[in-house]
Every structure is written in structure tokens, then in C-alpha cells.
mmCIF file of C-alpha atoms in Angstrom:
data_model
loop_
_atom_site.group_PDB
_atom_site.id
_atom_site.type_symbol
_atom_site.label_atom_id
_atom_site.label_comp_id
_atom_site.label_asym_id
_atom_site.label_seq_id
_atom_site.Cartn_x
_atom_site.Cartn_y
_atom_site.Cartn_z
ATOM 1 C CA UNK A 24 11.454 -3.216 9.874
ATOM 2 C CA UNK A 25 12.638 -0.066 8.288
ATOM 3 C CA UNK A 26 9.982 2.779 8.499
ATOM 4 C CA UNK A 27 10.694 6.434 7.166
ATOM 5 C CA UNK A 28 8.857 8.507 9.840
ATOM 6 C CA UNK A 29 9.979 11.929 8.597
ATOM 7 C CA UNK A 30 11.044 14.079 5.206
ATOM 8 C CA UNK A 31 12.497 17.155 4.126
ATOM 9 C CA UNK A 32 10.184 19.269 2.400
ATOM 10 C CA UNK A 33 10.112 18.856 -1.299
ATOM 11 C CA UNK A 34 6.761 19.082 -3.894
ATOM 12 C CA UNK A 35 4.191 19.674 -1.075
ATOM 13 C CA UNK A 36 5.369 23.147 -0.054
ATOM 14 C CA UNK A 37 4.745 24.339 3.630
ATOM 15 C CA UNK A 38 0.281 25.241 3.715
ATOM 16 C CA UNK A 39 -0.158 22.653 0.995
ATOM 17 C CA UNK A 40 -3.144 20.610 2.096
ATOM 18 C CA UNK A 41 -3.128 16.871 0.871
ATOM 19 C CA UNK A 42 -6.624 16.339 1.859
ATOM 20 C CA UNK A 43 -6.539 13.141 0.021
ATOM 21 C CA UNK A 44 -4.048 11.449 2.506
ATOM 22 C CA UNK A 45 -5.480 12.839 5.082
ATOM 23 C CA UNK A 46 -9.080 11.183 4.556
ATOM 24 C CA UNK A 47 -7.615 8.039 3.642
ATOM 25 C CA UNK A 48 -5.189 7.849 6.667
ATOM 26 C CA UNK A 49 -8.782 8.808 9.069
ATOM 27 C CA UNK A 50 -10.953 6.650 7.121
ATOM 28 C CA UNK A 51 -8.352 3.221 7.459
ATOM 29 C CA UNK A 52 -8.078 3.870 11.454
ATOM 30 C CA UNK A 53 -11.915 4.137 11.508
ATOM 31 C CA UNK A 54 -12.444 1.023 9.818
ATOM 32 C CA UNK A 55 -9.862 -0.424 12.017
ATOM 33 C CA UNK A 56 -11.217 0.712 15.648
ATOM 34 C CA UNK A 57 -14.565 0.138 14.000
ATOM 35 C CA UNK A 58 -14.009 -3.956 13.456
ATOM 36 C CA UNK A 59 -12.501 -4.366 16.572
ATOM 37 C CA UNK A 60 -15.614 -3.646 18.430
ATOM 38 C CA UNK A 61 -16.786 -6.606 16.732
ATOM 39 C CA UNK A 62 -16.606 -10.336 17.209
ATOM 40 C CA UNK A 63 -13.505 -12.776 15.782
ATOM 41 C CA UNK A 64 -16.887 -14.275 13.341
ATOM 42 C CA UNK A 65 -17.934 -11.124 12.048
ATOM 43 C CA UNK A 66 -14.670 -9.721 11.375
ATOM 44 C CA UNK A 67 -14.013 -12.873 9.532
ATOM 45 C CA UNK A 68 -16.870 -12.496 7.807
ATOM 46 C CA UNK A 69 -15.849 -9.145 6.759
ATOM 47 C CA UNK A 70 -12.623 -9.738 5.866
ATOM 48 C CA UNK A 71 -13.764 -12.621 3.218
ATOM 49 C CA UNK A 72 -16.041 -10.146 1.623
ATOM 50 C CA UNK A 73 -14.110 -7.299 1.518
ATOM 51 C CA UNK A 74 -10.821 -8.352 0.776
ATOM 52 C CA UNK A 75 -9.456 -9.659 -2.212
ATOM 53 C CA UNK A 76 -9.749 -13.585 -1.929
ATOM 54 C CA UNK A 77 -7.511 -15.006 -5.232
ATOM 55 C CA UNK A 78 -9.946 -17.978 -6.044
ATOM 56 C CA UNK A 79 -13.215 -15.850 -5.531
ATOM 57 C CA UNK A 80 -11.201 -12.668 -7.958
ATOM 58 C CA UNK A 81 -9.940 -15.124 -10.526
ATOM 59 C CA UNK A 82 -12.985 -17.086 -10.660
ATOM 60 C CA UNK A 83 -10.823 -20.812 -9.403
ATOM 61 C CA UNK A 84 -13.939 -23.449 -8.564
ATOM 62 C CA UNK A 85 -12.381 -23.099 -5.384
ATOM 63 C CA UNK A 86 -13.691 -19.882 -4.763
ATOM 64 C CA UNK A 87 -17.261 -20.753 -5.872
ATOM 65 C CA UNK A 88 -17.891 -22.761 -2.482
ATOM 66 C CA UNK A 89 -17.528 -19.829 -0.045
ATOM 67 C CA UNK A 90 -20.421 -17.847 -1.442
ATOM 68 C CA UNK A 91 -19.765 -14.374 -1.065
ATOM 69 C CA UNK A 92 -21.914 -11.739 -2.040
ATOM 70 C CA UNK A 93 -19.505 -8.834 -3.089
ATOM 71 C CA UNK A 94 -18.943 -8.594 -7.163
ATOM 72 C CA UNK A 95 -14.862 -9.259 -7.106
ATOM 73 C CA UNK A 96 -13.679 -6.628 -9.073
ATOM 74 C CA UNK A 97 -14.924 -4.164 -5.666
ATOM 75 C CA UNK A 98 -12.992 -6.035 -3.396
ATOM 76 C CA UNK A 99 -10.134 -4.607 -5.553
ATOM 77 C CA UNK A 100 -10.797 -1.226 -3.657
ATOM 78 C CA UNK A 101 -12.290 -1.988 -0.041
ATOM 79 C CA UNK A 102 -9.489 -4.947 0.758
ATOM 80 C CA UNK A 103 -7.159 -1.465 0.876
ATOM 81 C CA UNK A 104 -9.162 -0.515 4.134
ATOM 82 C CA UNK A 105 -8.813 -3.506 6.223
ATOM 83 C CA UNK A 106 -5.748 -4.221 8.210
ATOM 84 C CA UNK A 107 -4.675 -7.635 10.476
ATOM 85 C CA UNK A 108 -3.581 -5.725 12.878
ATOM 86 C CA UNK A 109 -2.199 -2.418 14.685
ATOM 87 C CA UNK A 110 1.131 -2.513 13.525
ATOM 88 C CA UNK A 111 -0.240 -3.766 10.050
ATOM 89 C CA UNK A 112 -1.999 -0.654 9.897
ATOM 90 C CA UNK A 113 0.574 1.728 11.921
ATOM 91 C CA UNK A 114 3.340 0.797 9.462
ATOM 92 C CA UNK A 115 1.415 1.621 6.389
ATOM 93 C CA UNK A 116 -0.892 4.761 7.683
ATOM 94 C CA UNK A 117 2.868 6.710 8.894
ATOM 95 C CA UNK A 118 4.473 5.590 5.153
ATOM 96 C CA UNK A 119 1.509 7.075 3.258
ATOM 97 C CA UNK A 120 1.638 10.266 5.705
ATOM 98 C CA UNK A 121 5.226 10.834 5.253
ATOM 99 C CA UNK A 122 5.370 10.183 1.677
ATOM 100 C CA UNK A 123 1.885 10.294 0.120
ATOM 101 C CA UNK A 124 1.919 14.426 0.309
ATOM 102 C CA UNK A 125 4.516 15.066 -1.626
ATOM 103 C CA UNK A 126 3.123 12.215 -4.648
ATOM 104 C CA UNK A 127 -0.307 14.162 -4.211
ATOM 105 C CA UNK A 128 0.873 17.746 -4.798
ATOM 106 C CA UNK A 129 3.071 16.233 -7.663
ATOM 107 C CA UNK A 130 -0.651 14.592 -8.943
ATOM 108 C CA UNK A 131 -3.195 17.199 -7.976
ATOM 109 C CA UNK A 132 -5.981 15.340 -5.542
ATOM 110 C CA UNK A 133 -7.762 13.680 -7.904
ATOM 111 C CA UNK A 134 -5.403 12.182 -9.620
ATOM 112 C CA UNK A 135 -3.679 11.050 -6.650
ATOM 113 C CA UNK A 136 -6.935 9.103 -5.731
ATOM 114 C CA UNK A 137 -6.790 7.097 -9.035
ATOM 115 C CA UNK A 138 -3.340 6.801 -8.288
ATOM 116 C CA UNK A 139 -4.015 5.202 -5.082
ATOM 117 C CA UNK A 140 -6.258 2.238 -5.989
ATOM 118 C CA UNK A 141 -4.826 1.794 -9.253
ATOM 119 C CA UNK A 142 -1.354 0.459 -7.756
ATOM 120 C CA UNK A 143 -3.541 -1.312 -4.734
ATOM 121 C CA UNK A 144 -5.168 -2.791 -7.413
ATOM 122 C CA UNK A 145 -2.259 -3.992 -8.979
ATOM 123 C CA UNK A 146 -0.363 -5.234 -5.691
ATOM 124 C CA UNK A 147 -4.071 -7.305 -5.061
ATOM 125 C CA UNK A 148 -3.935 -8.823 -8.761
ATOM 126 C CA UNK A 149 -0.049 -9.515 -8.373
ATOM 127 C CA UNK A 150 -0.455 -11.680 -5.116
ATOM 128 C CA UNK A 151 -3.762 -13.633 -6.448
ATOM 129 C CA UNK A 152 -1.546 -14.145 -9.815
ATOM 130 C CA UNK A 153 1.127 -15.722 -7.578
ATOM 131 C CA UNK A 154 -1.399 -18.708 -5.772
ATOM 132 C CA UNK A 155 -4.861 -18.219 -8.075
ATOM 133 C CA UNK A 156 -6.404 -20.937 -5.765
ATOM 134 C CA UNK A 157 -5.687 -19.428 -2.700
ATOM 135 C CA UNK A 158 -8.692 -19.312 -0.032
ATOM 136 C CA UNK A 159 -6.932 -16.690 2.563
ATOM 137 C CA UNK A 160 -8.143 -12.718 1.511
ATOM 138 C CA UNK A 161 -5.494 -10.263 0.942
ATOM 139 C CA UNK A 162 -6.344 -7.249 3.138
ATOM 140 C CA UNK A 163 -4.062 -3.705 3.877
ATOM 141 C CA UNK A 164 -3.041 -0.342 2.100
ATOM 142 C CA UNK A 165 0.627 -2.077 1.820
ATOM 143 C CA UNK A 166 -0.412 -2.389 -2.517
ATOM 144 C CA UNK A 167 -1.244 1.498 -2.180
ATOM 145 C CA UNK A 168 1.439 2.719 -0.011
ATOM 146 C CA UNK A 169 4.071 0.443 -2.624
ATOM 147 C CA UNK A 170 2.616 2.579 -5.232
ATOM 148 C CA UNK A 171 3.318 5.628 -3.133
ATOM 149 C CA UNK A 172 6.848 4.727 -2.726
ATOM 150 C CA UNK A 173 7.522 3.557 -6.514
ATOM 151 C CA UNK A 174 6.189 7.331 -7.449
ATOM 152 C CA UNK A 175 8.310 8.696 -4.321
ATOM 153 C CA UNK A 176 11.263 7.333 -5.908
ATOM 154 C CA UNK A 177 11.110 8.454 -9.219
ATOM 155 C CA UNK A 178 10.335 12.235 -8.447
ATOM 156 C CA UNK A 179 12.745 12.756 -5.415
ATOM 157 C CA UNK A 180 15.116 10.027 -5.228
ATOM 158 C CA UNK A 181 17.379 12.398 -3.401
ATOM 159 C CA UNK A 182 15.483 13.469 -0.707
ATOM 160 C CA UNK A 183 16.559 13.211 2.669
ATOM 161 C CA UNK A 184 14.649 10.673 4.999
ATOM 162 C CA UNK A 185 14.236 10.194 8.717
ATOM 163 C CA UNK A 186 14.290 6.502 9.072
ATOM 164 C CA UNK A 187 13.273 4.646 11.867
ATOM 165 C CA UNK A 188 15.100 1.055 11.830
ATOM 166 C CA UNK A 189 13.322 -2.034 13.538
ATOM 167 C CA UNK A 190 11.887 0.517 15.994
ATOM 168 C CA UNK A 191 14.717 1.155 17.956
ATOM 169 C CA UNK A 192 17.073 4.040 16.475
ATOM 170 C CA UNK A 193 16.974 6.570 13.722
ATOM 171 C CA UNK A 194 19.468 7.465 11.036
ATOM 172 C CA UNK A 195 18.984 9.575 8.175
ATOM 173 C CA UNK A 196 19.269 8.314 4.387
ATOM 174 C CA UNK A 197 19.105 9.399 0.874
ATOM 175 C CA UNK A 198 15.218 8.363 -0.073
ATOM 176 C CA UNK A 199 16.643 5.995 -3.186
ATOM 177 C CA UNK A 200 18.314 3.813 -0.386
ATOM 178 C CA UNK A 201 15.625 3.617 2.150
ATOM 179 C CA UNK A 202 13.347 2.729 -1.327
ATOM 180 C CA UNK A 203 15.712 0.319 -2.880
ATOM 181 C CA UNK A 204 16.384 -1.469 0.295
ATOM 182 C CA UNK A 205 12.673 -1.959 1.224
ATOM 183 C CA UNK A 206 11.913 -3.183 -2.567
ATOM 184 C CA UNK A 207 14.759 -5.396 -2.658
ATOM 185 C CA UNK A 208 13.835 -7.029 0.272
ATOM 186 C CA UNK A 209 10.019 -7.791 -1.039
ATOM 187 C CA UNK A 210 11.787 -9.406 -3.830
ATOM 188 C CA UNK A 211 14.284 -11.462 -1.500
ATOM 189 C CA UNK A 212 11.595 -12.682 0.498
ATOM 190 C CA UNK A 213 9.012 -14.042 -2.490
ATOM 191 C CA UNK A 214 12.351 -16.030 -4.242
ATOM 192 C CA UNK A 215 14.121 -17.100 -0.723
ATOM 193 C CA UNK A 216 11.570 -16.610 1.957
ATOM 194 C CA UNK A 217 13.944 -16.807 5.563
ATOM 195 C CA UNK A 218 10.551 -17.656 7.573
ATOM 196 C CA UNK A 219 7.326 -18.901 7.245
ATOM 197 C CA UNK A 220 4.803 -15.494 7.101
ATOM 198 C CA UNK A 221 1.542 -14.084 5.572
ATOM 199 C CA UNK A 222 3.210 -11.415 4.331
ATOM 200 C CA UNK A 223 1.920 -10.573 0.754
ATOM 201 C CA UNK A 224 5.512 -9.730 -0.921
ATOM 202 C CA UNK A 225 3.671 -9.733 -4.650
ATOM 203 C CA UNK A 226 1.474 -7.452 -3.235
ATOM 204 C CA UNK A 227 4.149 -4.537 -2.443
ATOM 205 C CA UNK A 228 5.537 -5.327 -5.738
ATOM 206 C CA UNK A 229 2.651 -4.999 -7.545
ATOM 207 C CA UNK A 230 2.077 -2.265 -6.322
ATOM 208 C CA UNK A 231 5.537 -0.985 -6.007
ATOM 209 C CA UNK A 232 5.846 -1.272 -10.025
ATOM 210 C CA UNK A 233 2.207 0.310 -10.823
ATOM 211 C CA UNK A 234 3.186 3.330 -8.860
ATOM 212 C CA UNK A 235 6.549 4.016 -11.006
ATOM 213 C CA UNK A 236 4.121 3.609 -14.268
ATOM 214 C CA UNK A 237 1.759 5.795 -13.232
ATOM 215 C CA UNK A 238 3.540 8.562 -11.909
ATOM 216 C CA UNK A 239 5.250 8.792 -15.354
ATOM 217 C CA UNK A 240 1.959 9.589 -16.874
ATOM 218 C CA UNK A 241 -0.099 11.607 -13.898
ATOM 219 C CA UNK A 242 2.076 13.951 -12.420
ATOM 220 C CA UNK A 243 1.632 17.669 -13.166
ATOM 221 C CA UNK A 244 2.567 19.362 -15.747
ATOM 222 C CA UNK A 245 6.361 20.935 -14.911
ATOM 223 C CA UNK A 246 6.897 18.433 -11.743
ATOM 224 C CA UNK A 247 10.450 17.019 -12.423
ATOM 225 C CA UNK A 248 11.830 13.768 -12.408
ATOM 226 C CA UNK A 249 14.890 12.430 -10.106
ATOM 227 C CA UNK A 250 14.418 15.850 -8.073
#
């Protein structure tokens, strides 16, 4: 696991306030600490409403027979607050911390918040694309935080990161090939998967690709590309 834990400062000059990542990154540890005071049933429960499940979003007959009462297309939004686990939610809650300040400076806060569930949107409707009759629900910011990265990479590709590399030792890297490496890997692992996993690869790719559209058309006026 390769994890960039630290930046140099770029868009989000020193006393900017990215209030946007800030709520999100509070509001995903609440839900978290908040479902783990319940039981295994009720969190499953939870987790088939809330998250994105493929046959339920694409309307498969499969989906039909679990009878869930959220409309699909919200599940597109509140499957981005629901994590499988600590690390699950560590990994992507330090990502958008590290990175999502300088992408919401370069968006203003608003925009950054369309920004957000547009690409978790996108990684969501990727992985339901890639197994439409799936029962299992998609859950996790990973679709968001992709779309983070994709816009991190277009608008400072050059930027150096503190990476921290399968939790053991840091180095520091050129933002472009902390990026590239992470995307290539999603891609490695959907095509020539070395282990049986629930990761959702088409999810961070999804996502991954939404955020390098988006940021094309949303950033602020004057904020550079390939800083």
C-alpha cells in the first residue's frame, strides 16, 4: 500500500480553510464510529441500503428480490460514507486530507462538493457496469478520493509528496509518480488480478477518470495546469 501522508504547499496557500474536506473527513469517521456501536444485522442492513448494490442501481431482476427501500440513484451519494473497515476508511480519509485542499482551493467550496460526488458517482456506476448482477453493495470514499487524485494530477503533477510505502518507511516522490503508480496498479489488478479480493478496482477508475474531466472544466478561473 502506497499512501501519500504529506505535501508541499501548492494552490491552498498557508490560512486557506478547505472547510469542505474538513466536514467530509468528520462526517465519514462519524458514520464509521457511529455503525460500529451497532450489531453485524443492522450494519448489514445499512450497508444494503445505503450503498450502491449493482443489480438494485441497474434495475437486474436480481436486485428486485432484496427489497430495499432507498430510490437507487441516492445510494449514488451515501455509499461514499460507509467504509468496511478502519483501514478502509484510514487510507482514504488521510488521501482526501492531504490532497483534497489543494483540488478545493483550485475549485472554490462549492464546486469542490459537486466535484466530490460526481467522480464517486462515477467510480459507483463503473464497478456496477463491470458485474450488473452483482448482489454485494459497493461502499467507501475510494470513487471520491480517485477523483481527487485524477484532479491532483493534472494541476500539480510536480509537486513533491511524502509517501508512506506499505506502512513501513517513507520516501519522497514527484506527485505524477506516486499518481501513475497507484492508477496503474487499479488497472493491473481488474485485467490480471494476483489474489482473490473485494477490492472495487473499477471503482478507483471511475472515479480516477471523472476527476481528470472535471477538473478541466471547474477549476478557477487563472488556476494552471501541470503546475
Amino acid at each position: 500500500m502506497v499512501i501519500p501522508v504529506h505535501d508541499e504547499n501548492g494552490i491552498a496557500r498557508p490560512g486557506f480553510r478547505a472547510w469542505v474536506v474538513w466536514s467530509l473527513v468528520a462526517a465519514n469517521v462519524a458514520v464509521f464510529a457511529l455503525l460500529a456501536l451497532l450489531s453485524t444485522p443492522a450494519a448489514l442492513v445499512i450497508g444494503y441500503n445505503f450503498g450502491v448494490v449493482p443489480a438494485v442501481l441497474l434495475g437486474a431482476p436480481e436486485g428486485s428480490a432484496l427489497g430495499l427501500t432507498i430510490w437507487p440513484a441516492v445510494s449514488l451519494v451515501t455509499y461514499s460514507f460507509l467504509h468496511a473497515s478502519w483501514l478502509h476508511l484510514t487510507a482514504n480519509m488521510i488521501v482526501l486530507w492531504v490532497l483534497g485542499d489543494d483540488i478545493e482551493a483550485a475549485t472554490g467550496h462549492i464546486r469542490f462538493v459537486v466535484l466530490y460526488f460526481l467522480c464517486g458517482a462515477a467510480g459507483a456506476i463503473a464497478q456496477a457496469l463491470s458485474d450488473t448482477q452483482s448482489l454485494a453493495p459497493i461502499i467507501g470514499a475510494s470513487g471520491s478520493v480517485a477523483g481527487v487524485a485524477g484532479a491532483y494530477l493534472l494541476l500539480r503533477p510536480h509537486a513533491r509528496m511524502t509517501v508512506l510505502v506499505l506502512g513501513l518507511l517513507t520516501v519522497r516522490l514527484r506527485a505524477y509518480w506516486v499518481i501513475a503508480f497507484w492508477i496503474a496498479w487499479q488497472v493491473f489488478n481488474i485485467w490480471w488480478p494476483i489474489s482473490e479480493t473485494r477490492t472495487a478496482y473499477w471503482t478507483h477508475v471511475g472515479g480516477f477518470a471523472a476527476g481528470l474531466s472535471l477538473i478541466l472544466v471547474m477549476r478557477r478561473r487563472g488556476v494552471p495546469l501541470f503546475a
